[in-house]
Coordinates of C-alpha atoms in Angstrom, one line a residue:
M20 CA 149.5 30.5 -7.5
I21 CA 149.3 27.2 -5.6
T22 CA 150.8 24.3 -7.4
E23 CA 150.2 20.5 -7.1
I24 CA 152.3 17.7 -8.4
T25 CA 152.0 13.9 -7.8
H26 CA 154.7 11.5 -6.7
R27 CA 154.5 7.7 -6.4
V28 CA 156.4 6.4 -3.3
N29 CA 159.3 4.3 -4.5
F30 CA 160.5 1.3 -2.6
F31 CA 163.8 3.1 -1.9
D32 CA 161.8 6.0 -0.3
T33 CA 160.7 3.6 2.6
D34 CA 162.2 1.8 5.6
A35 CA 162.0 -1.9 6.3
M36 CA 158.3 -1.6 7.2
A37 CA 157.5 0.0 3.8
V38 CA 156.8 3.3 5.6
V39 CA 158.2 6.5 4.0
H40 CA 161.4 7.6 5.7
H41 CA 160.9 11.0 7.3
A42 CA 163.8 12.7 5.4
N43 CA 162.1 12.1 2.0
Y44 CA 159.4 14.6 2.7
I45 CA 162.0 17.4 2.7
R46 CA 163.2 16.1 -0.7
W47 CA 159.6 16.2 -1.9
F48 CA 159.3 19.8 -0.8
E49 CA 162.0 20.5 -3.4
I50 CA 160.0 18.7 -6.0
G51 CA 157.1 21.0 -5.2
R52 CA 159.3 24.1 -5.2
V53 CA 161.0 23.3 -8.6
D54 CA 157.5 22.5 -10.0
F55 CA 156.3 25.9 -8.8
L56 CA 159.2 27.7 -10.4
R57 CA 158.7 25.8 -13.7
K58 CA 155.1 26.8 -13.7
A59 CA 156.3 30.4 -13.2
Q60 CA 158.4 29.9 -16.3
I61 CA 161.7 29.8 -14.4
T62 CA 164.1 26.9 -14.7
L63 CA 166.9 26.1 -12.3
T64 CA 169.3 25.6 -15.2
E65 CA 168.7 29.1 -16.5
M66 CA 169.1 30.6 -13.0
M67 CA 172.3 28.6 -12.4
D68 CA 173.6 29.7 -15.8
D69 CA 173.0 33.3 -14.7
N70 CA 175.0 32.5 -11.4
Y71 CA 172.0 32.4 -9.1
V72 CA 171.3 29.7 -6.6
F73 CA 168.9 29.6 -3.6
P74 CA 170.0 27.5 -0.7
I75 CA 167.6 26.6 2.1
V76 CA 168.1 28.6 5.3
D77 CA 165.1 27.3 7.2
V78 CA 163.0 24.1 7.0
Q79 CA 160.2 23.0 9.2
V80 CA 158.2 19.8 9.1
K81 CA 155.1 18.6 11.0
Y82 CA 154.5 14.8 10.5
I83 CA 150.9 13.9 10.8
S84 CA 150.4 10.5 9.2
S85 CA 152.6 7.9 7.5
G86 CA 153.0 7.4 3.7
H87 CA 153.7 3.9 2.4
Y88 CA 155.3 2.2 -0.5
D89 CA 153.5 2.6 -3.9
E90 CA 151.0 5.2 -2.7
V91 CA 150.5 8.3 -4.9
L92 CA 151.1 11.5 -3.0
V93 CA 150.0 15.0 -3.9
I94 CA 152.6 17.7 -3.1
R95 CA 150.9 21.1 -2.7
T96 CA 153.2 24.1 -2.8
I97 CA 152.0 27.5 -1.5
P98 CA 154.1 30.6 -1.8
V99 CA 154.1 32.7 1.4
A100 CA 156.9 35.3 1.0
L101 CA 158.9 36.8 -1.8
T102 CA 161.5 39.6 -1.9
K103 CA 164.4 40.1 -4.2
A104 CA 166.6 38.4 -1.6
K105 CA 164.5 35.4 -0.4
M106 CA 161.4 33.3 -0.9
A107 CA 159.4 31.0 1.3
F108 CA 156.8 28.3 0.8
N109 CA 154.4 26.2 2.8
Y110 CA 153.8 22.6 1.7
E111 CA 151.1 20.0 2.3
I112 CA 151.6 16.4 1.2
Y113 CA 148.5 14.3 0.9
R114 CA 147.8 10.7 0.1
Q115 CA 145.9 10.9 -3.2
S116 CA 143.6 7.9 -2.6
D117 CA 141.9 9.2 0.5
N118 CA 143.1 12.8 0.7
V119 CA 144.7 12.2 4.1
L120 CA 147.2 14.9 5.1
L121 CA 150.6 13.3 5.8
V122 CA 152.9 16.3 6.3
R123 CA 152.9 20.1 6.6
G124 CA 156.1 22.0 6.0
Y125 CA 157.8 25.2 5.4
T126 CA 161.0 26.3 3.7
Q127 CA 162.8 29.6 3.2
N128 CA 165.5 30.1 0.6
V129 CA 167.9 33.1 0.1
F130 CA 169.1 34.0 -3.3
T131 CA 172.9 33.9 -3.6
H132 CA 175.6 34.3 -6.2
K133 CA 176.7 30.9 -7.3
D134 CA 180.4 31.7 -7.3
T135 CA 180.7 33.7 -4.1
G136 CA 177.9 32.3 -2.0
K137 CA 176.9 35.8 -0.9
I138 CA 173.3 36.8 -0.7
T139 CA 172.2 38.8 -3.7
R140 CA 169.1 40.4 -5.1
L141 CA 167.3 38.7 -8.0
P142 CA 167.2 40.7 -11.3
E143 CA 163.9 41.8 -12.7
K144 CA 164.1 38.9 -15.2
Y145 CA 163.2 36.4 -12.4
Y146 CA 161.6 38.7 -9.8
S147 CA 158.8 39.8 -12.2
K148 CA 157.9 36.2 -13.0
L149 CA 157.8 35.2 -9.4
Q150 CA 155.6 38.3 -8.6
Q151 CA 153.2 37.3 -11.3
A152 CA 153.0 33.8 -9.9
L153 CA 152.0 35.1 -6.5
K154 CA 148.8 36.7 -8.0

């Protein structure tokens, strides 16, 4: 499953020239990732209540073109790897008005126990939903 969600660039997302600050694209990867999980019928609240969190261990970004204040962007999230201990996604962020690619990215997360921070394996409750979303 490839997901898409839109985001309008806020003024506070930009620098003095009304150009999107580079760090915001990584934040928007998270918007895409959370949307993917939600569409797979998994909420972060439920995972955290079950003591699972998934910190980023790798992030890569390739900046191609600039986004600007008030543009509507499309965040495309593409799952590329899933095990019971980790997941990884590719991202593409486009300007909606002309379909220009602004950024390509990648993240990898590991599943950890919320209290100990140690890497752990996801229970079937979550893993089966993620496996289904990859089809």
